[in-house]
Amino acid sequence: MIEQTLVLIKPDGVRRGLIGEVIRRIEAKGLRIVAMKMLQFDETLTRRHYGQYAKEDFYPALSRFIQSGPSVAMVVEGLEAIGIVRLMMGPTRALDAAPGTIRGDLALGTRENIVHGSDSPAAARREIACFFRKKEIFRNANA
Ligand code: IDP
Ligand code: MG
């Protein structure tokens, strides 16, 4: 099934000059970027995006980190895009992420792990709506 997913290049990825590397991998896989912007998280957006973790002990540091500089947000579209992007990212902990994945190749930590990708169709719909209005998402992009 053709899906759309929200991908973020988090502040560590932007700081380390890895925007191009992440985009290159997404495009090389055959997925399409149908919306993209650079933005900095504030408290409100952090709550909307990561609110489910508000009670976790890692939340304060996660909140500081995600607001620590600009991120790049994208809507990525393609066949099974949600699962494919998760596979390309690798697991949350860099220690678990195999070489060949974005996190396995480019990250060492658990909090600072370069990318975000939606983990289900419902999450993708909700998250895309946090960052993009309908008219900012291109139909037939690259066509
Ligand atoms: P995911 O990004 O692989 O989907 P989630 O479990 O949704 O991982 O967690 C969201 C983000 O919160 C992670 O990408 C990471 O930045 C941070 N995070 C998750 N678990 C921990 C932890 O145990 N310690 C520190 N940061 C964490
Ligand atoms: Mg997640």
Coordinates of C-alpha atoms and ligand atoms in Angstrom, one line a residue:
M1 CA 0.0 0.0 0.0
I2 CA 1.2 3.5 -0.8
E3 CA 1.7 5.3 2.6
Q4 CA 2.9 8.7 3.8
T5 CA 5.1 9.0 6.9
L6 CA 6.5 11.9 8.9
V7 CA 10.3 11.9 8.9
L8 CA 12.3 14.3 11.1
I9 CA 16.0 15.1 10.9
K10 CA 16.5 16.0 14.5
P11 CA 18.8 18.8 15.7
D12 CA 21.9 16.5 16.0
G13 CA 21.5 15.5 12.4
V14 CA 21.2 19.1 11.3
R15 CA 24.2 20.2 13.5
R16 CA 26.3 17.4 12.1
G17 CA 25.6 18.3 8.5
L18 CA 23.7 15.1 7.8
I19 CA 20.5 16.6 6.2
G20 CA 21.8 15.6 2.7
E21 CA 22.9 12.1 3.8
V22 CA 19.5 11.3 5.3
I23 CA 17.6 12.8 2.2
R24 CA 20.0 10.9 -0.1
R25 CA 19.2 7.6 1.5
I26 CA 15.4 8.3 1.3
E27 CA 15.5 9.3 -2.3
A28 CA 17.9 6.5 -3.3
K29 CA 15.5 3.9 -1.8
G30 CA 12.9 5.2 -4.2
L31 CA 10.7 7.0 -1.7
R32 CA 9.4 10.5 -2.5
I33 CA 9.6 13.7 -0.5
V34 CA 6.2 15.3 -0.9
A35 CA 6.6 18.1 1.7
M36 CA 9.6 19.5 3.6
K37 CA 10.5 22.4 5.9
M38 CA 13.1 23.5 8.5
L39 CA 11.7 24.5 11.9
Q40 CA 12.6 24.7 15.6
F41 CA 10.5 22.8 18.1
D42 CA 9.0 24.9 20.9
E43 CA 7.4 23.6 24.1
T44 CA 4.0 23.3 22.5
L45 CA 5.2 21.3 19.5
T46 CA 7.3 19.1 21.7
R47 CA 4.2 18.2 23.8
R48 CA 2.2 17.5 20.7
H49 CA 4.9 15.4 19.1
Y50 CA 6.3 13.6 22.1
G51 CA 3.5 14.1 24.7
Q52 CA 3.1 10.3 25.1
Y53 CA 6.5 10.3 26.8
A54 CA 5.8 13.2 29.1
K55 CA 6.0 11.0 32.2
E56 CA 9.1 9.1 31.2
D57 CA 12.3 10.0 33.0
F58 CA 14.0 10.7 29.7
Y59 CA 11.4 13.3 28.7
P60 CA 13.1 16.5 30.1
A61 CA 16.3 15.8 28.3
L62 CA 14.5 14.7 25.2
S63 CA 12.5 18.0 25.3
R64 CA 15.7 20.1 25.7
F65 CA 17.4 18.2 22.9
I66 CA 14.6 18.4 20.4
Q67 CA 14.3 22.2 21.0
S68 CA 18.1 22.7 20.9
G69 CA 18.3 23.8 17.2
P70 CA 16.5 23.5 14.0
S71 CA 15.0 20.2 12.7
V72 CA 14.0 19.3 9.2
A73 CA 10.5 17.8 8.8
M74 CA 9.4 15.9 5.7
V75 CA 6.4 13.9 4.5
V76 CA 7.8 10.8 2.7
E77 CA 5.6 8.8 0.4
G78 CA 5.9 5.4 -1.2
L79 CA 5.1 1.7 -1.0
E80 CA 5.0 0.7 2.7
A81 CA 6.7 3.9 3.5
I82 CA 6.1 3.8 7.2
G83 CA 7.7 0.4 7.8
I84 CA 10.5 1.0 5.2
V85 CA 11.6 4.2 6.8
R86 CA 11.6 2.5 10.3
L87 CA 13.8 -0.3 8.8
M88 CA 16.1 2.3 7.2
M89 CA 16.4 4.2 10.6
G90 CA 17.2 1.2 12.7
P91 CA 16.1 0.8 16.4
T92 CA 16.0 3.6 18.9
R93 CA 19.3 2.7 20.7
A94 CA 22.3 3.1 18.4
L95 CA 23.8 0.1 20.2
D96 CA 21.0 -2.1 18.7
A97 CA 21.1 -0.5 15.3
A98 CA 22.8 -2.5 12.6
P99 CA 25.4 -1.1 10.2
G100 CA 23.5 -0.1 7.0
T101 CA 20.8 1.7 9.0
I102 CA 20.9 5.5 9.5
R103 CA 21.3 5.1 13.2
G104 CA 23.7 2.2 12.9
D105 CA 25.9 4.1 10.5
L106 CA 25.6 7.6 11.9
A107 CA 24.6 7.6 15.6
L108 CA 26.1 6.5 18.9
G109 CA 23.5 7.5 21.5
T110 CA 19.9 6.7 22.3
R111 CA 18.5 10.3 22.7
E112 CA 20.6 11.8 19.9
N113 CA 19.7 9.4 17.1
I114 CA 19.4 11.6 14.0
V115 CA 16.0 10.8 12.8
H116 CA 12.3 10.3 13.6
G117 CA 9.9 8.2 11.6
S118 CA 6.2 7.6 12.3
D119 CA 5.6 4.1 13.8
S120 CA 2.0 3.4 12.5
P121 CA -0.6 4.7 10.0
A122 CA -2.5 6.5 12.9
A123 CA 0.7 8.1 14.2
A124 CA 1.7 9.1 10.7
R125 CA -1.6 10.9 10.1
R126 CA -1.5 12.6 13.5
E127 CA 2.2 13.6 13.2
I128 CA 1.9 14.9 9.6
A129 CA -0.9 17.1 10.7
C130 CA 1.3 18.6 13.5
F131 CA 3.8 19.9 10.9
F132 CA 2.0 20.4 7.6
R133 CA -1.2 21.8 6.3
K134 CA -2.9 19.8 3.5
K135 CA -1.9 22.3 0.8
E136 CA 1.8 22.1 1.8
I137 CA 1.8 18.4 0.8
F138 CA 2.3 17.9 -2.9
R139 CA 0.3 15.5 -4.9
N140 CA 2.3 13.9 -7.7
A141 CA 5.5 15.4 -6.4
N142 CA 8.4 14.5 -8.8
A143 CA 6.0 13.2 -11.4
Ligands
IDP1 P1 11.9 6.0 18.0 O1 12.4 7.4 17.7 O2 12.8 4.9 17.6 O3 10.5 5.8 17.5 P2 10.7 6.3 20.7 O4 10.5 5.2 21.6 O5 9.4 6.8 20.0 O6 11.8 5.9 19.6 O7 11.3 7.5 21.5 C1 11.3 8.8 20.9 C2 12.6 9.4 21.1 O8 12.9 9.6 22.5 C3 13.8 8.6 20.7 O9 14.1 8.6 19.3 C4 14.9 9.1 21.5 O10 15.4 10.4 20.9 C5 14.2 9.4 22.8 N1 14.3 8.3 23.7 C6 13.6 7.2 23.7 N2 13.9 6.3 24.7 C7 14.9 7.0 25.4 C8 15.8 6.6 26.5 O11 15.6 5.5 27.1 N3 16.7 7.5 26.8 C9 16.9 8.7 26.2 N4 16.2 9.0 25.1 C10 15.2 8.2 24.7
MG2 MG 8.7 6.8 18.0

